[in-house]
PDB file of C-alpha atoms in Angstrom:
ATOM      1  CA  MET A   1    -127.768 168.032 126.402  1.00  0.00           C
ATOM      2  CA  SER A   2    -126.573 164.691 125.483  1.00  0.00           C
ATOM      3  CA  GLY A   3    -123.144 163.047 124.763  1.00  0.00           C
ATOM      4  CA  THR A   4    -119.986 164.058 126.051  1.00  0.00           C
ATOM      5  CA  ILE A   5    -120.273 167.646 128.138  1.00  0.00           C
ATOM      6  CA  LYS A   6    -117.306 169.563 127.450  1.00  0.00           C
ATOM      7  CA  TRP A   7    -115.751 171.684 129.746  1.00  0.00           C
ATOM      8  CA  GLY A   8    -113.297 174.601 129.306  1.00  0.00           C
ATOM      9  CA  ILE A   9    -111.430 176.360 132.406  1.00  0.00           C
ATOM     10  CA  LEU A  10    -110.858 180.350 132.855  1.00  0.00           C
ATOM     11  CA  GLY A  11    -107.968 181.170 135.109  1.00  0.00           C
ATOM     12  CA  LEU A  12    -105.093 178.615 135.709  1.00  0.00           C
ATOM     13  CA  GLY A  13    -104.204 179.032 139.281  1.00  0.00           C
ATOM     14  CA  LYS A  14    -103.887 176.188 141.964  1.00  0.00           C
ATOM     15  CA  ILE A  15    -107.810 175.697 142.307  1.00  0.00           C
ATOM     16  CA  ALA A  16    -107.852 174.961 138.769  1.00  0.00           C
ATOM     17  CA  HIS A  17    -105.300 172.615 139.131  1.00  0.00           C
ATOM     18  CA  LYS A  18    -107.306 170.760 141.981  1.00  0.00           C
ATOM     19  CA  PHE A  19    -110.822 170.849 139.729  1.00  0.00           C
ATOM     20  CA  ALA A  20    -108.957 169.792 136.622  1.00  0.00           C
ATOM     21  CA  SER A  21    -107.450 166.534 138.610  1.00  0.00           C
ATOM     22  CA  ASP A  22    -110.677 165.734 139.749  1.00  0.00           C
ATOM     23  CA  LEU A  23    -112.847 166.605 136.302  1.00  0.00           C
ATOM     24  CA  ILE A  24    -110.333 164.048 134.517  1.00  0.00           C
ATOM     25  CA  LEU A  25    -111.794 161.183 136.721  1.00  0.00           C
ATOM     26  CA  ILE A  26    -115.283 161.913 135.927  1.00  0.00           C
ATOM     27  CA  GLN A  27    -116.876 160.246 133.123  1.00  0.00           C
ATOM     28  CA  ASP A  28    -119.384 161.512 130.239  1.00  0.00           C
ATOM     29  CA  CYS A  29    -117.185 164.651 130.352  1.00  0.00           C
ATOM     30  CA  GLU A  30    -114.107 166.188 128.909  1.00  0.00           C
ATOM     31  CA  LEU A  31    -111.778 169.103 129.792  1.00  0.00           C
ATOM     32  CA  LYS A  32    -111.521 170.317 126.254  1.00  0.00           C
ATOM     33  CA  ALA A  33    -109.724 173.555 126.686  1.00  0.00           C
ATOM     34  CA  VAL A  34    -107.970 175.900 129.253  1.00  0.00           C
ATOM     35  CA  ALA A  35    -107.486 179.958 128.782  1.00  0.00           C
ATOM     36  CA  SER A  36    -105.268 181.965 130.982  1.00  0.00           C
ATOM     37  CA  SER A  37    -103.928 185.815 130.470  1.00  0.00           C
ATOM     38  CA  SER A  38    -100.557 184.391 129.825  1.00  0.00           C
ATOM     39  CA  GLU A  39    -100.402 181.799 126.906  1.00  0.00           C
ATOM     40  CA  ASP A  40     -97.329 180.368 128.070  1.00  0.00           C
ATOM     41  CA  ARG A  41     -99.410 179.715 131.562  1.00  0.00           C
ATOM     42  CA  ALA A  42    -102.441 178.016 129.348  1.00  0.00           C
ATOM     43  CA  LYS A  43     -99.723 175.705 127.412  1.00  0.00           C
ATOM     44  CA  THR A  44     -98.045 174.625 130.594  1.00  0.00           C
ATOM     45  CA  PHE A  45    -101.261 173.964 131.923  1.00  0.00           C
ATOM     46  CA  ALA A  46    -102.546 172.104 128.705  1.00  0.00           C
ATOM     47  CA  ASN A  47     -99.669 170.078 128.398  1.00  0.00           C
ATOM     48  CA  LYS A  48    -100.041 168.548 132.217  1.00  0.00           C
ATOM     49  CA  TYR A  49    -103.380 167.534 131.196  1.00  0.00           C
ATOM     50  CA  GLY A  50    -102.800 166.238 127.993  1.00  0.00           C
ATOM     51  CA  LEU A  51    -105.035 169.023 126.254  1.00  0.00           C
ATOM     52  CA  GLU A  52    -104.579 170.233 122.667  1.00  0.00           C
ATOM     53  CA  THR A  53    -106.601 173.231 123.187  1.00  0.00           C
ATOM     54  CA  PHE A  54    -105.533 176.503 125.069  1.00  0.00           C
ATOM     55  CA  TYR A  55    -105.607 180.058 124.859  1.00  0.00           C
ATOM     56  CA  GLY A  56    -103.722 183.209 126.071  1.00  0.00           C
ATOM     57  CA  SER A  57    -107.117 184.961 125.826  1.00  0.00           C
ATOM     58  CA  TYR A  58    -110.321 184.253 127.345  1.00  0.00           C
ATOM     59  CA  ASN A  59    -112.221 185.695 124.827  1.00  0.00           C
ATOM     60  CA  ASP A  60    -111.061 182.869 122.582  1.00  0.00           C
ATOM     61  CA  LEU A  61    -112.442 180.226 124.951  1.00  0.00           C
ATOM     62  CA  TYR A  62    -115.962 182.362 125.490  1.00  0.00           C
ATOM     63  CA  GLU A  63    -116.162 181.797 121.261  1.00  0.00           C
ATOM     64  CA  ASP A  64    -114.967 178.220 121.287  1.00  0.00           C
ATOM     65  CA  LYS A  65    -118.234 176.514 119.965  1.00  0.00           C
ATOM     66  CA  SER A  66    -116.950 173.167 121.224  1.00  0.00           C
ATOM     67  CA  ILE A  67    -117.338 174.099 124.665  1.00  0.00           C
ATOM     68  CA  ASP A  68    -120.618 173.651 127.000  1.00  0.00           C
ATOM     69  CA  ILE A  69    -119.548 175.007 129.955  1.00  0.00           C
ATOM     70  CA  ILE A  70    -116.782 177.401 131.321  1.00  0.00           C
ATOM     71  CA  TYR A  71    -115.216 176.603 135.183  1.00  0.00           C
ATOM     72  CA  ILE A  72    -114.329 180.161 136.175  1.00  0.00           C
ATOM     73  CA  ALA A  73    -111.373 180.169 138.719  1.00  0.00           C
ATOM     74  CA  SER A  74    -110.153 183.614 138.008  1.00  0.00           C
ATOM     75  CA  LEU A  75    -109.416 185.968 141.433  1.00  0.00           C
ATOM     76  CA  ASN A  76    -112.659 187.422 142.996  1.00  0.00           C
ATOM     77  CA  GLN A  77    -112.787 190.610 141.751  1.00  0.00           C
ATOM     78  CA  ASN A  78    -113.050 189.200 138.042  1.00  0.00           C
ATOM     79  CA  HIS A  79    -115.631 186.769 138.581  1.00  0.00           C
ATOM     80  CA  HIS A  80    -118.362 189.396 137.847  1.00  0.00           C
ATOM     81  CA  GLY A  81    -117.011 190.405 134.253  1.00  0.00           C
ATOM     82  CA  HIS A  82    -115.821 186.759 133.514  1.00  0.00           C
ATOM     83  CA  VAL A  83    -119.211 185.183 134.255  1.00  0.00           C
ATOM     84  CA  ILE A  84    -121.625 187.872 132.454  1.00  0.00           C
ATOM     85  CA  GLN A  85    -119.324 187.645 129.429  1.00  0.00           C
ATOM     86  CA  ALA A  86    -119.290 183.463 129.110  1.00  0.00           C
ATOM     87  CA  ILE A  87    -123.028 183.780 129.826  1.00  0.00           C
ATOM     88  CA  LYS A  88    -123.296 186.273 127.338  1.00  0.00           C
ATOM     89  CA  HIS A  89    -121.338 183.755 124.686  1.00  0.00           C
ATOM     90  CA  GLY A  90    -123.987 181.460 125.512  1.00  0.00           C
ATOM     91  CA  LYS A  91    -121.656 179.276 127.750  1.00  0.00           C
ATOM     92  CA  ALA A  92    -123.104 177.329 130.994  1.00  0.00           C
ATOM     93  CA  VAL A  93    -120.930 178.782 134.050  1.00  0.00           C
ATOM     94  CA  LEU A  94    -119.520 177.075 137.066  1.00  0.00           C
ATOM     95  CA  CYS A  95    -118.151 179.908 139.198  1.00  0.00           C
ATOM     96  CA  GLU A  96    -115.522 179.513 141.915  1.00  0.00           C
ATOM     97  CA  LYS A  97    -116.438 180.906 145.126  1.00  0.00           C
ATOM     98  CA  PRO A  98    -117.226 183.684 146.312  1.00  0.00           C
ATOM     99  CA  LEU A  99    -119.519 184.269 143.321  1.00  0.00           C
ATOM    100  CA  ALA A 100    -119.515 187.797 143.619  1.00  0.00           C
ATOM    101  CA  ILE A 101    -117.610 190.695 145.671  1.00  0.00           C
ATOM    102  CA  ASN A 102    -121.313 192.165 146.690  1.00  0.00           C
ATOM    103  CA  TYR A 103    -125.030 191.717 146.322  1.00  0.00           C
ATOM    104  CA  ARG A 104    -124.955 194.071 143.501  1.00  0.00           C
ATOM    105  CA  GLN A 105    -122.535 191.945 141.411  1.00  0.00           C
ATOM    106  CA  ALA A 106    -123.991 188.588 142.491  1.00  0.00           C
ATOM    107  CA  LYS A 107    -127.691 190.127 141.330  1.00  0.00           C
ATOM    108  CA  GLU A 108    -126.498 191.114 137.932  1.00  0.00           C
ATOM    109  CA  MET A 109    -124.901 188.032 137.574  1.00  0.00           C
ATOM    110  CA  LEU A 110    -128.028 186.031 138.259  1.00  0.00           C
ATOM    111  CA  ASP A 111    -130.147 188.118 136.178  1.00  0.00           C
ATOM    112  CA  CYS A 112    -127.838 187.733 133.262  1.00  0.00           C
ATOM    113  CA  ALA A 113    -128.140 184.112 133.368  1.00  0.00           C
ATOM    114  CA  MET A 114    -132.004 184.091 133.763  1.00  0.00           C
ATOM    115  CA  GLU A 115    -132.357 186.625 130.919  1.00  0.00           C
ATOM    116  CA  ASN A 116    -130.204 184.071 128.567  1.00  0.00           C
ATOM    117  CA  GLN A 117    -131.434 180.862 130.195  1.00  0.00           C
ATOM    118  CA  VAL A 118    -127.982 179.669 130.552  1.00  0.00           C
ATOM    119  CA  PHE A 119    -126.906 177.418 133.749  1.00  0.00           C
ATOM    120  CA  LEU A 120    -125.022 179.222 136.591  1.00  0.00           C
ATOM    121  CA  MET A 121    -123.976 177.804 140.239  1.00  0.00           C
ATOM    122  CA  GLU A 122    -121.633 179.028 142.729  1.00  0.00           C
ATOM    123  CA  ALA A 123    -118.634 176.389 143.282  1.00  0.00           C
ATOM    124  CA  LEU A 124    -119.248 175.478 147.001  1.00  0.00           C
ATOM    125  CA  TRP A 125    -117.993 171.961 146.444  1.00  0.00           C
ATOM    126  CA  THR A 126    -118.536 171.072 150.178  1.00  0.00           C
ATOM    127  CA  ARG A 127    -122.574 171.278 149.518  1.00  0.00           C
ATOM    128  CA  PHE A 128    -122.094 167.933 147.256  1.00  0.00           C
ATOM    129  CA  ASN A 129    -119.624 165.895 149.027  1.00  0.00           C
ATOM    130  CA  PRO A 130    -121.174 162.818 150.191  1.00  0.00           C
ATOM    131  CA  THR A 131    -120.377 163.517 154.115  1.00  0.00           C
ATOM    132  CA  PHE A 132    -122.299 166.654 153.551  1.00  0.00           C
ATOM    133  CA  GLU A 133    -125.361 164.740 152.268  1.00  0.00           C
ATOM    134  CA  GLN A 134    -124.933 162.392 155.331  1.00  0.00           C
ATOM    135  CA  ILE A 135    -125.278 165.321 157.579  1.00  0.00           C
ATOM    136  CA  LEU A 136    -128.492 166.475 155.952  1.00  0.00           C
ATOM    137  CA  ARG A 137    -129.974 163.134 156.201  1.00  0.00           C
ATOM    138  CA  TRP A 138    -129.041 162.686 160.136  1.00  0.00           C
ATOM    139  CA  ILE A 139    -130.475 166.038 160.230  1.00  0.00           C
ATOM    140  CA  ASN A 140    -133.709 165.441 158.448  1.00  0.00           C
ATOM    141  CA  GLU A 141    -134.648 162.081 160.041  1.00  0.00           C
ATOM    142  CA  GLY A 142    -134.197 163.802 163.287  1.00  0.00           C
ATOM    143  CA  ALA A 143    -131.137 161.608 164.685  1.00  0.00           C
ATOM    144  CA  ILE A 144    -129.923 164.974 166.775  1.00  0.00           C
ATOM    145  CA  GLY A 145    -133.413 166.511 167.396  1.00  0.00           C
ATOM    146  CA  LYS A 146    -134.150 170.049 167.279  1.00  0.00           C
ATOM    147  CA  LEU A 147    -131.123 172.283 166.391  1.00  0.00           C
ATOM    148  CA  ARG A 148    -129.652 174.701 168.732  1.00  0.00           C
ATOM    149  CA  TYR A 149    -125.850 175.221 167.902  1.00  0.00           C
ATOM    150  CA  ILE A 150    -123.383 175.335 165.226  1.00  0.00           C
ATOM    151  CA  ASN A 151    -119.405 175.779 165.694  1.00  0.00           C
ATOM    152  CA  ALA A 152    -117.286 176.288 162.354  1.00  0.00           C
ATOM    153  CA  THR A 153    -113.853 177.837 161.664  1.00  0.00           C
ATOM    154  CA  PHE A 154    -111.498 178.177 159.073  1.00  0.00           C
ATOM    155  CA  SER A 155    -107.823 179.744 159.423  1.00  0.00           C
ATOM    156  CA  PHE A 156    -104.379 179.375 158.207  1.00  0.00           C
ATOM    157  CA  ASN A 157    -101.451 181.512 158.366  1.00  0.00           C
ATOM    158  CA  GLY A 158    -100.717 183.843 155.741  1.00  0.00           C
ATOM    159  CA  LEU A 159     -99.077 186.580 156.829  1.00  0.00           C
ATOM    160  CA  ASN A 160     -95.957 185.649 154.700  1.00  0.00           C
ATOM    161  CA  ASN A 161     -97.976 187.009 151.638  1.00  0.00           C
ATOM    162  CA  ASP A 162     -97.594 190.489 150.718  1.00  0.00           C
ATOM    163  CA  LEU A 163    -100.022 193.177 150.884  1.00  0.00           C
ATOM    164  CA  ASP A 164    -100.813 193.518 147.219  1.00  0.00           C
ATOM    165  CA  SER A 165    -101.756 189.764 147.420  1.00  0.00           C
ATOM    166  CA  ARG A 166    -105.285 188.425 146.847  1.00  0.00           C
ATOM    167  CA  LEU A 167    -105.404 187.892 150.524  1.00  0.00           C
ATOM    168  CA  PHE A 168    -105.013 191.677 151.723  1.00  0.00           C
ATOM    169  CA  ASN A 169    -105.866 193.864 148.706  1.00  0.00           C
ATOM    170  CA  PRO A 170    -109.134 195.568 148.518  1.00  0.00           C
ATOM    171  CA  ALA A 171    -109.097 195.715 145.016  1.00  0.00           C
ATOM    172  CA  LYS A 172    -108.895 191.826 144.812  1.00  0.00           C
ATOM    173  CA  GLY A 173    -111.385 191.365 147.086  1.00  0.00           C
ATOM    174  CA  GLY A 174    -109.426 190.354 149.950  1.00  0.00           C
ATOM    175  CA  GLY A 175    -109.820 189.703 153.498  1.00  0.00           C
ATOM    176  CA  SER A 176    -110.280 186.113 155.031  1.00  0.00           C
ATOM    177  CA  LEU A 177    -114.448 186.620 155.133  1.00  0.00           C
ATOM    178  CA  LEU A 178    -115.063 186.245 151.102  1.00  0.00           C
ATOM    179  CA  ASP A 179    -112.186 183.786 150.859  1.00  0.00           C
ATOM    180  CA  ILE A 180    -112.643 181.338 153.576  1.00  0.00           C
ATOM    181  CA  GLY A 181    -115.010 182.829 156.175  1.00  0.00           C
ATOM    182  CA  ILE A 182    -117.762 182.051 153.471  1.00  0.00           C
ATOM    183  CA  TYR A 183    -117.327 178.132 154.533  1.00  0.00           C
ATOM    184  CA  PRO A 184    -118.304 178.492 158.032  1.00  0.00           C
ATOM    185  CA  LEU A 185    -120.967 181.085 156.874  1.00  0.00           C
ATOM    186  CA  PHE A 186    -122.608 178.557 154.197  1.00  0.00           C
ATOM    187  CA  LEU A 187    -122.900 175.833 156.657  1.00  0.00           C
ATOM    188  CA  SER A 188    -125.000 177.883 158.949  1.00  0.00           C
ATOM    189  CA  LEU A 189    -126.967 178.937 155.998  1.00  0.00           C
ATOM    190  CA  SER A 190    -127.401 175.557 154.708  1.00  0.00           C
ATOM    191  CA  ILE A 191    -128.602 174.002 158.254  1.00  0.00           C
ATOM    192  CA  LEU A 192    -129.896 176.481 160.048  1.00  0.00           C
ATOM    193  CA  GLY A 193    -131.291 179.315 157.025  1.00  0.00           C
ATOM    194  CA  LYS A 194    -131.214 182.939 157.262  1.00  0.00           C
ATOM    195  CA  PRO A 195    -130.498 184.408 160.595  1.00  0.00           C
ATOM    196  CA  ASN A 196    -132.818 186.618 162.660  1.00  0.00           C
ATOM    197  CA  ASN A 197    -129.690 188.791 163.706  1.00  0.00           C
ATOM    198  CA  ILE A 198    -125.818 188.877 162.898  1.00  0.00           C
ATOM    199  CA  LYS A 199    -123.009 190.431 165.496  1.00  0.00           C
ATOM    200  CA  ALA A 200    -119.661 190.582 163.762  1.00  0.00           C
ATOM    201  CA  SER A 201    -116.623 191.739 165.462  1.00  0.00           C
ATOM    202  CA  ALA A 202    -112.830 191.997 162.820  1.00  0.00           C
ATOM    203  CA  VAL A 203    -109.537 192.724 163.342  1.00  0.00           C
ATOM    204  CA  LEU A 204    -108.501 194.533 160.013  1.00  0.00           C
ATOM    205  CA  SER A 205    -105.026 194.603 158.284  1.00  0.00           C
ATOM    206  CA  GLU A 206    -103.569 198.092 157.382  1.00  0.00           C
ATOM    207  CA  THR A 207    -105.220 197.699 154.254  1.00  0.00           C
ATOM    208  CA  GLY A 208    -108.364 197.551 155.497  1.00  0.00           C
ATOM    209  CA  VAL A 209    -109.597 193.772 155.205  1.00  0.00           C
ATOM    210  CA  ASP A 210    -109.826 191.662 157.645  1.00  0.00           C
ATOM    211  CA  GLU A 211    -107.078 189.385 159.049  1.00  0.00           C
ATOM    212  CA  GLN A 212    -109.497 187.497 161.569  1.00  0.00           C
ATOM    213  CA  ILE A 213    -113.369 187.797 162.047  1.00  0.00           C
ATOM    214  CA  GLY A 214    -115.609 186.457 164.275  1.00  0.00           C
ATOM    215  CA  MET A 215    -119.491 185.877 163.504  1.00  0.00           C
ATOM    216  CA  LEU A 216    -122.261 185.338 166.045  1.00  0.00           C
ATOM    217  CA  LEU A 217    -125.500 184.320 163.970  1.00  0.00           C
ATOM    218  CA  THR A 218    -128.741 184.445 166.225  1.00  0.00           C
ATOM    219  CA  TYR A 219    -131.957 182.437 165.243  1.00  0.00           C
ATOM    220  CA  ASP A 220    -135.354 181.940 166.895  1.00  0.00           C
ATOM    221  CA  GLN A 221    -133.794 179.190 168.937  1.00  0.00           C
ATOM    222  CA  SER A 222    -130.445 178.607 167.996  1.00  0.00           C
ATOM    223  CA  GLN A 223    -126.937 180.081 167.114  1.00  0.00           C
ATOM    224  CA  ALA A 224    -124.036 180.041 165.260  1.00  0.00           C
ATOM    225  CA  ILE A 225    -120.837 181.068 166.143  1.00  0.00           C
ATOM    226  CA  LEU A 226    -118.170 181.351 163.116  1.00  0.00           C
ATOM    227  CA  TYR A 227    -114.797 182.459 162.690  1.00  0.00           C
ATOM    228  CA  SER A 228    -111.987 182.929 159.853  1.00  0.00           C
ATOM    229  CA  SER A 229    -108.427 184.195 159.899  1.00  0.00           C
ATOM    230  CA  TYR A 230    -105.359 184.364 157.818  1.00  0.00           C
ATOM    231  CA  VAL A 231    -103.001 185.036 160.885  1.00  0.00           C
ATOM    232  CA  HIS A 232    -102.751 181.713 162.552  1.00  0.00           C
ATOM    233  CA  ASN A 233    -103.286 177.759 161.767  1.00  0.00           C
ATOM    234  CA  GLU A 234    -105.606 175.580 164.036  1.00  0.00           C
ATOM    235  CA  ASP A 235    -106.891 172.263 163.721  1.00  0.00           C
ATOM    236  CA  MET A 236    -110.048 172.968 161.797  1.00  0.00           C
ATOM    237  CA  ARG A 237    -113.227 171.121 163.161  1.00  0.00           C
ATOM    238  CA  ALA A 238    -116.970 172.013 162.935  1.00  0.00           C
ATOM    239  CA  THR A 239    -119.824 171.045 165.299  1.00  0.00           C
ATOM    240  CA  ILE A 240    -123.721 170.674 164.830  1.00  0.00           C
ATOM    241  CA  CYS A 241    -125.707 170.050 168.224  1.00  0.00           C
ATOM    242  CA  GLY A 242    -129.322 169.169 168.384  1.00  0.00           C
ATOM    243  CA  GLU A 243    -131.007 168.591 171.532  1.00  0.00           C
ATOM    244  CA  LYS A 244    -130.713 164.936 171.281  1.00  0.00           C
ATOM    245  CA  GLY A 245    -127.289 164.820 169.942  1.00  0.00           C
ATOM    246  CA  GLU A 246    -124.553 166.060 168.115  1.00  0.00           C
ATOM    247  CA  ILE A 247    -122.585 165.955 164.763  1.00  0.00           C
ATOM    248  CA  TYR A 248    -118.681 166.314 164.561  1.00  0.00           C
ATOM    249  CA  LEU A 249    -116.769 166.832 161.142  1.00  0.00           C
ATOM    250  CA  GLU A 250    -113.295 166.059 161.608  1.00  0.00           C
ATOM    251  CA  SER A 251    -110.664 168.368 160.396  1.00  0.00           C
ATOM    252  CA  ARG A 252    -110.454 169.796 157.963  1.00  0.00           C
ATOM    253  CA  TRP A 253    -114.057 170.149 158.422  1.00  0.00           C
ATOM    254  CA  HIS A 254    -115.026 171.780 154.675  1.00  0.00           C
ATOM    255  CA  GLU A 255    -113.169 168.782 152.844  1.00  0.00           C
ATOM    256  CA  THR A 256    -113.405 165.970 155.524  1.00  0.00           C
ATOM    257  CA  ALA A 257    -114.096 161.922 154.725  1.00  0.00           C
ATOM    258  CA  ASN A 258    -115.080 161.785 158.588  1.00  0.00           C
ATOM    259  CA  LEU A 259    -117.934 162.269 160.174  1.00  0.00           C
ATOM    260  CA  LYS A 260    -118.949 161.328 163.973  1.00  0.00           C
ATOM    261  CA  LEU A 261    -122.404 161.033 165.417  1.00  0.00           C
ATOM    262  CA  VAL A 262    -122.973 161.393 169.189  1.00  0.00           C
ATOM    263  CA  LYS A 263    -126.164 160.200 170.570  1.00  0.00           C
ATOM    264  CA  GLU A 264    -127.590 158.950 174.138  1.00  0.00           C
ATOM    265  CA  GLY A 265    -123.670 157.889 174.946  1.00  0.00           C
ATOM    266  CA  ASN A 266    -123.034 155.923 171.628  1.00  0.00           C
ATOM    267  CA  ILE A 267    -121.081 157.123 169.116  1.00  0.00           C
ATOM    268  CA  TYR A 268    -121.452 156.351 165.210  1.00  0.00           C
ATOM    269  CA  LYS A 269    -118.561 156.918 162.773  1.00  0.00           C
ATOM    270  CA  LYS A 270    -118.611 157.299 159.082  1.00  0.00           C
ATOM    271  CA  THR A 271    -115.986 157.453 156.481  1.00  0.00           C
ATOM    272  CA  PHE A 272    -116.665 158.542 152.693  1.00  0.00           C
ATOM    273  CA  ASP A 273    -113.938 157.702 150.200  1.00  0.00           C
ATOM    274  CA  PHE A 274    -114.290 160.211 147.958  1.00  0.00           C
ATOM    275  CA  ILE A 275    -113.674 160.289 144.101  1.00  0.00           C
ATOM    276  CA  GLY A 276    -110.172 162.041 143.654  1.00  0.00           C
ATOM    277  CA  LYS A 277    -110.236 165.399 145.982  1.00  0.00           C
ATOM    278  CA  GLY A 278    -113.674 165.918 146.160  1.00  0.00           C
ATOM    279  CA  TYR A 279    -114.644 168.261 143.669  1.00  0.00           C
ATOM    280  CA  SER A 280    -115.891 165.562 141.695  1.00  0.00           C
ATOM    281  CA  TYR A 281    -119.420 165.689 143.301  1.00  0.00           C
ATOM    282  CA  GLU A 282    -120.046 169.487 142.329  1.00  0.00           C
ATOM    283  CA  ILE A 283    -118.704 168.411 138.742  1.00  0.00           C
ATOM    284  CA  GLU A 284    -121.412 165.287 138.854  1.00  0.00           C
ATOM    285  CA  GLU A 285    -124.099 167.884 140.000  1.00  0.00           C
ATOM    286  CA  VAL A 286    -123.457 170.125 137.109  1.00  0.00           C
ATOM    287  CA  ASN A 287    -123.415 167.836 134.702  1.00  0.00           C
ATOM    288  CA  TRP A 288    -126.606 166.137 135.923  1.00  0.00           C
ATOM    289  CA  CYS A 289    -128.322 169.814 135.459  1.00  0.00           C
ATOM    290  CA  LEU A 290    -126.938 170.406 132.180  1.00  0.00           C
ATOM    291  CA  ARG A 291    -128.305 166.875 130.625  1.00  0.00           C
ATOM    292  CA  ASN A 292    -131.684 167.751 132.660  1.00  0.00           C
ATOM    293  CA  LYS A 293    -131.921 171.154 130.929  1.00  0.00           C
ATOM    294  CA  LYS A 294    -131.820 172.971 134.445  1.00  0.00           C
ATOM    295  CA  THR A 295    -130.670 176.461 134.643  1.00  0.00           C
ATOM    296  CA  GLU A 296    -129.681 175.908 138.594  1.00  0.00           C
ATOM    297  CA  SER A 297    -128.977 173.647 140.962  1.00  0.00           C
ATOM    298  CA  SER A 298    -131.491 172.698 143.691  1.00  0.00           C
ATOM    299  CA  LYS A 299    -128.908 171.435 146.068  1.00  0.00           C
ATOM    300  CA  TRP A 300    -127.059 174.755 145.931  1.00  0.00           C
ATOM    301  CA  SER A 301    -129.648 177.772 144.362  1.00  0.00           C
ATOM    302  CA  LEU A 302    -129.002 180.681 143.062  1.00  0.00           C
ATOM    303  CA  GLN A 303    -130.854 181.787 145.606  1.00  0.00           C
ATOM    304  CA  SER A 304    -128.739 180.217 148.341  1.00  0.00           C
ATOM    305  CA  SER A 305    -125.801 182.053 146.487  1.00  0.00           C
ATOM    306  CA  LEU A 306    -127.562 185.707 146.793  1.00  0.00           C
ATOM    307  CA  ASP A 307    -128.477 184.906 150.406  1.00  0.00           C
ATOM    308  CA  LEU A 308    -124.832 183.792 151.074  1.00  0.00           C
ATOM    309  CA  VAL A 309    -123.386 187.373 149.791  1.00  0.00           C
ATOM    310  CA  GLU A 310    -125.974 189.408 151.361  1.00  0.00           C
ATOM    311  CA  LEU A 311    -124.866 187.795 154.672  1.00  0.00           C
ATOM    312  CA  MET A 312    -121.322 188.892 153.827  1.00  0.00           C
ATOM    313  CA  ASP A 313    -122.288 192.431 152.788  1.00  0.00           C
ATOM    314  CA  GLN A 314    -124.089 192.668 156.211  1.00  0.00           C
ATOM    315  CA  ILE A 315    -121.030 191.741 158.050  1.00  0.00           C
ATOM    316  CA  ARG A 316    -118.869 193.894 155.834  1.00  0.00           C
ATOM    317  CA  LYS A 317    -120.889 196.818 156.950  1.00  0.00           C
ATOM    318  CA  GLN A 318    -120.858 196.060 160.348  1.00  0.00           C
ATOM    319  CA  THR A 319    -117.057 195.847 160.695  1.00  0.00           C
ATOM    320  CA  GLY A 320    -116.228 198.786 158.081  1.00  0.00           C
ATOM    321  CA  ILE A 321    -114.733 196.578 155.607  1.00  0.00           C
ATOM    322  CA  SER A 322    -115.621 198.195 151.824  1.00  0.00           C
ATOM    323  CA  PHE A 323    -114.039 197.319 148.410  1.00  0.00           C
ATOM    324  CA  PRO A 324    -113.447 199.781 145.439  1.00  0.00           C
ATOM    325  CA  MET A 325    -116.382 197.603 143.567  1.00  0.00           C
ATOM    326  CA  ASP A 326    -118.783 198.791 146.414  1.00  0.00           C
TER     327      ASP A 326
END
């Protein structure tokens, strides 16, 4: 694919605004059209970003011949259907995390992408930020030695949301695990791989989804202690420990521009200047993949997304969390 890559956005909530703000900062691509189930919302969004094209129907966006790729930012329960429809219309897709509610859905989405030879990626934006690239460099260079421990949490107080909200409604794929627990899990999976064993414990809301959840992942010679919650705020940091040193990700770790490497009593600090909020780097990765005729990213592959949702399925099974889609 050559020339300007033309993007569409489906689903126009808070995350879509953050994404659009970064997209317009990137060269050689263009936000061309947006779609919502509400035409008024689509029009308001389009006006904010100076767009001429907006739709009150998702199908109109799928059928827009000028669009190369659709960023899907709809609610969790709709990802499966929206991704498959976009792919069947020949559109490349970047889908907000979690890619799917469960492994079965994710596998169907991946199979559809492969069958149609269309690009698909889960939008785990942390993976593409320069801070994360630096962490991988330090680890691969042996800066902290053999890896032994990861600690990562993600919490905020969402108790003012009602039980029908996306946070607590099982029909909307609610619960902290799929929404924010996915970040600590992603960190462990990216750095340590798939664990040999998982032990998980959850405090469930009255709707049956997790208000807070703790996870212990055990590997051959390392462990990860992970946690997510909707019931309190905290200073969200993450730690990666090796036998020779530690890497500290400052608050809020999943989007931080600040890293610290501690080794043999010495402290090395690194700060990055992000382009926009940081969604820009996943956008650049997608653009690169499309220009080079890739159907997936080597940095966050389709197999990585399958592995991640499989871990979440295991954790839900252990803690008794189920969704109607299961």
